[in-house]
mmCIF file of C-alpha atoms in Angstrom:
data_model
loop_
_atom_site.group_PDB
_atom_site.id
_atom_site.type_symbol
_atom_site.label_atom_id
_atom_site.label_comp_id
_atom_site.label_asym_id
_atom_site.label_seq_id
_atom_site.Cartn_x
_atom_site.Cartn_y
_atom_site.Cartn_z
ATOM 1 C CA MET G 553 -58.319 7.015 7.808
ATOM 2 C CA ARG G 554 -56.352 8.693 10.995
ATOM 3 C CA ASN G 555 -54.372 5.876 12.291
ATOM 4 C CA LEU G 556 -53.339 5.288 8.842
ATOM 5 C CA ASN G 557 -52.197 9.109 8.941
ATOM 6 C CA ILE G 558 -50.041 8.627 11.995
ATOM 7 C CA VAL G 559 -47.980 5.753 10.265
ATOM 8 C CA THR G 560 -47.398 7.362 7.350
ATOM 9 C CA ASP G 561 -46.057 9.963 9.347
ATOM 10 C CA GLN G 562 -43.560 7.681 11.149
ATOM 11 C CA LEU G 563 -42.413 6.078 8.436
ATOM 12 C CA PRO G 564 -39.601 8.347 7.069
ATOM 13 C CA CYS G 565 -39.115 9.444 10.363
ATOM 14 C CA SER G 566 -38.105 6.218 11.620
ATOM 15 C CA PHE G 567 -36.622 5.694 7.916
ATOM 16 C CA MET G 568 -34.249 8.957 8.282
ATOM 17 C CA HIS G 569 -33.550 7.443 11.386
ATOM 18 C CA SER G 570 -32.570 4.457 11.088
ATOM 19 C CA PHE G 571 -30.700 6.337 7.418
ATOM 20 C CA CYS G 572 -28.804 8.391 9.404
ATOM 21 C CA LEU G 573 -27.789 5.627 11.495
ATOM 22 C CA LEU G 574 -25.861 3.988 9.469
ATOM 23 C CA GLY G 575 -24.413 6.691 8.122
ATOM 24 C CA THR G 576 -22.770 7.277 11.253
ATOM 25 C CA ALA G 577 -21.317 3.889 11.587
ATOM 26 C CA VAL G 578 -19.978 3.253 8.832
ATOM 27 C CA LEU G 579 -18.556 6.710 8.359
ATOM 28 C CA PHE G 580 -16.944 5.323 12.329
ATOM 29 C CA LEU G 581 -15.414 2.322 10.793
ATOM 30 C CA PHE G 582 -13.998 4.071 7.896
ATOM 31 C CA ALA G 583 -12.338 6.469 10.738
ATOM 32 C CA CYS G 584 -11.006 4.260 13.028
ATOM 33 C CA ARG G 585 -9.878 1.951 9.894
ATOM 34 C CA GLN G 586 -6.190 1.582 10.230
ATOM 35 C CA GLY G 587 -4.456 0.969 6.548
ATOM 36 C CA ASP G 588 -3.697 -1.531 4.737
ATOM 37 C CA THR G 589 -1.848 -4.924 6.044
ATOM 38 C CA PHE G 590 0.101 -7.007 3.497
ATOM 39 C CA GLN G 591 1.289 -10.138 3.936
ATOM 40 C CA GLU G 592 5.118 -10.818 3.118
ATOM 41 C CA GLY G 593 3.891 -14.038 0.594
ATOM 42 C CA GLN G 594 2.517 -11.073 -1.195
ATOM 43 C CA LEU G 595 5.682 -9.715 -1.595
ATOM 44 C CA LEU G 596 7.714 -13.049 -2.662
ATOM 45 C CA GLY G 597 9.477 -12.702 -6.108
ATOM 46 C CA ARG G 598 11.630 -10.129 -8.501
ATOM 47 C CA TRP G 599 10.124 -6.491 -8.987
ATOM 48 C CA GLU G 600 11.647 -4.493 -11.544
ATOM 49 C CA ILE G 601 11.358 -1.027 -10.992
ATOM 50 C CA THR G 602 8.828 1.213 -13.597
ATOM 51 C CA LYS G 603 8.661 4.431 -12.594
ATOM 52 C CA ALA G 604 10.941 6.402 -9.996
ATOM 53 C CA GLU G 605 10.457 9.735 -7.956
ATOM 54 C CA ARG G 606 12.639 11.644 -6.681
ATOM 55 C CA ASN G 607 10.759 14.374 -4.049
ATOM 56 C CA GLY G 608 7.778 14.164 -6.357
ATOM 57 C CA ARG G 609 9.271 14.846 -9.834
ATOM 58 C CA GLU G 610 9.970 11.344 -12.155
ATOM 59 C CA THR G 611 13.174 10.284 -12.576
ATOM 60 C CA GLU G 612 15.391 8.501 -14.637
ATOM 61 C CA TYR G 613 17.932 7.184 -12.558
ATOM 62 C CA LEU G 614 15.980 4.139 -10.958
ATOM 63 C CA ARG G 615 14.520 3.137 -13.721
ATOM 64 C CA ARG G 616 17.026 -0.627 -14.154
ATOM 65 C CA GLY G 617 16.490 -0.365 -10.795
ATOM 66 C CA TYR G 618 14.462 -3.929 -8.414
ATOM 67 C CA PHE G 619 14.227 -5.812 -5.298
ATOM 68 C CA ILE G 620 14.100 -9.512 -4.987
ATOM 69 C CA ILE G 621 12.301 -10.538 -2.551
ATOM 70 C CA GLU G 622 13.083 -14.162 -0.836
ATOM 71 C CA GLN G 623 11.565 -15.993 1.932
ATOM 72 C CA SER G 624 14.178 -14.269 4.731
ATOM 73 C CA MET G 625 16.254 -12.534 2.432
ATOM 74 C CA MET G 626 16.058 -8.953 0.298
ATOM 75 C CA THR G 627 18.521 -8.455 -2.699
ATOM 76 C CA ILE G 628 18.063 -4.597 -3.939
ATOM 77 C CA ASN G 629 19.378 -2.773 -7.019
ATOM 78 C CA ILE G 630 18.707 1.436 -6.665
ATOM 79 C CA THR G 631 22.370 2.431 -6.398
ATOM 80 C CA GLY G 632 23.939 0.361 -9.446
ATOM 81 C CA ALA G 633 25.048 -2.097 -7.074
ATOM 82 C CA ASP G 634 23.248 -5.106 -5.443
ATOM 83 C CA GLU G 635 22.595 -4.605 -1.964
ATOM 84 C CA LYS G 636 21.996 -8.369 -0.372
ATOM 85 C CA GLY G 637 20.718 -9.141 3.706
ATOM 86 C CA PRO G 638 17.712 -10.120 5.881
ATOM 87 C CA TYR G 639 14.640 -8.002 6.267
ATOM 88 C CA LYS G 640 11.468 -7.599 9.017
ATOM 89 C CA MET G 641 8.515 -6.690 7.785
ATOM 90 C CA ALA G 642 6.201 -4.280 10.063
ATOM 91 C CA ASN G 643 3.542 -2.443 9.331
ATOM 92 C CA ASN G 644 3.588 -2.040 6.303
ATOM 93 C CA LYS G 645 7.148 -1.415 6.313
ATOM 94 C CA LEU G 646 10.127 -3.695 4.797
ATOM 95 C CA VAL G 647 13.064 -2.904 6.742
ATOM 96 C CA MET G 648 16.585 -4.537 5.482
ATOM 97 C CA GLY G 649 19.762 -2.547 7.643
ATOM 98 C CA GLY G 650 18.647 0.844 7.606
ATOM 99 C CA LYS G 651 16.823 0.831 4.562
ATOM 100 C CA ASN G 652 12.988 1.132 5.275
ATOM 101 C CA PHE G 653 11.098 1.031 2.711
ATOM 102 C CA GLU G 654 7.366 1.761 3.682
ATOM 103 C CA LEU G 655 4.526 0.043 1.241
ATOM 104 C CA GLU G 656 1.607 1.905 -0.578
ATOM 105 C CA VAL G 657 0.380 -0.474 -2.602
ATOM 106 C CA VAL G 658 0.520 -3.895 -2.568
ATOM 107 C CA LYS G 659 -1.894 -6.089 -6.015
ATOM 108 C CA ASN G 660 -1.041 -9.065 -7.921
ATOM 109 C CA ASP G 661 1.734 -7.479 -9.932
ATOM 110 C CA THR G 662 2.120 -4.185 -9.221
ATOM 111 C CA LEU G 663 4.269 -2.712 -6.071
ATOM 112 C CA ILE G 664 4.600 0.879 -4.946
ATOM 113 C CA VAL G 665 6.896 1.829 -2.247
ATOM 114 C CA LYS G 666 8.587 4.889 -0.436
ATOM 115 C CA TYR G 667 11.932 5.395 0.845
ATOM 116 C CA LEU G 668 13.627 8.025 2.475
ATOM 117 C CA ALA G 669 17.011 7.789 1.760
ATOM 118 C CA GLY G 670 17.543 11.508 3.745
ATOM 119 C CA PRO G 671 16.083 13.966 5.224
ATOM 120 C CA ASN G 672 15.474 16.189 2.216
ATOM 121 C CA SER G 673 15.538 12.972 -0.417
ATOM 122 C CA GLU G 674 12.141 10.838 -0.529
ATOM 123 C CA PHE G 675 11.987 8.248 -3.142
ATOM 124 C CA VAL G 676 8.902 6.717 -4.504
ATOM 125 C CA PHE G 677 9.976 3.169 -6.448
ATOM 126 C CA HIS G 678 7.305 2.091 -8.916
ATOM 127 C CA MET G 679 7.098 -1.504 -9.516
ATOM 128 C CA LEU G 680 5.948 -4.453 -11.931
ATOM 129 C CA LYS G 681 6.697 -8.254 -10.379
ATOM 130 C CA LYS G 682 8.477 -9.918 -13.062
ATOM 131 C CA LYS G 683 6.707 -13.721 -14.133
ATOM 132 C CA LYS G 684 8.302 -16.150 -13.065
ATOM 133 C CA GLU G 685 9.520 -17.516 -16.521
ATOM 134 C CA ASP G 686 10.182 -13.966 -17.428
ATOM 135 C CA VAL G 687 13.191 -14.008 -14.690
ATOM 136 C CA ASN G 688 16.803 -15.252 -15.969
#
């Protein structure tokens, strides 16, 4: 009977030790994890701005804006006029000319982008992807 007590006394300690090690490993992985990386293929298509925020407040001004992202070219309309040019994608940013668009969320039909227009002007664009049959 005494040997049985030794085994049962060690079981909770061993279980707790394993649980603590597992918890520490999970925390370590989350702490070391870099931000999500997005693939260029996820971005291709026409994205229409459905909501825009300037310095944390919603603005109606950019509601009709859009991004058209093609293989090596991008067209944006956030000022009322089309701007077209080549872009590069690096570190979850789209860079076109002097404009840097930080990708915050990229899902099947949802794109959220942060854009710093100046030191006191931060925009967040919430966009939906247009279906191919709806484009034209």
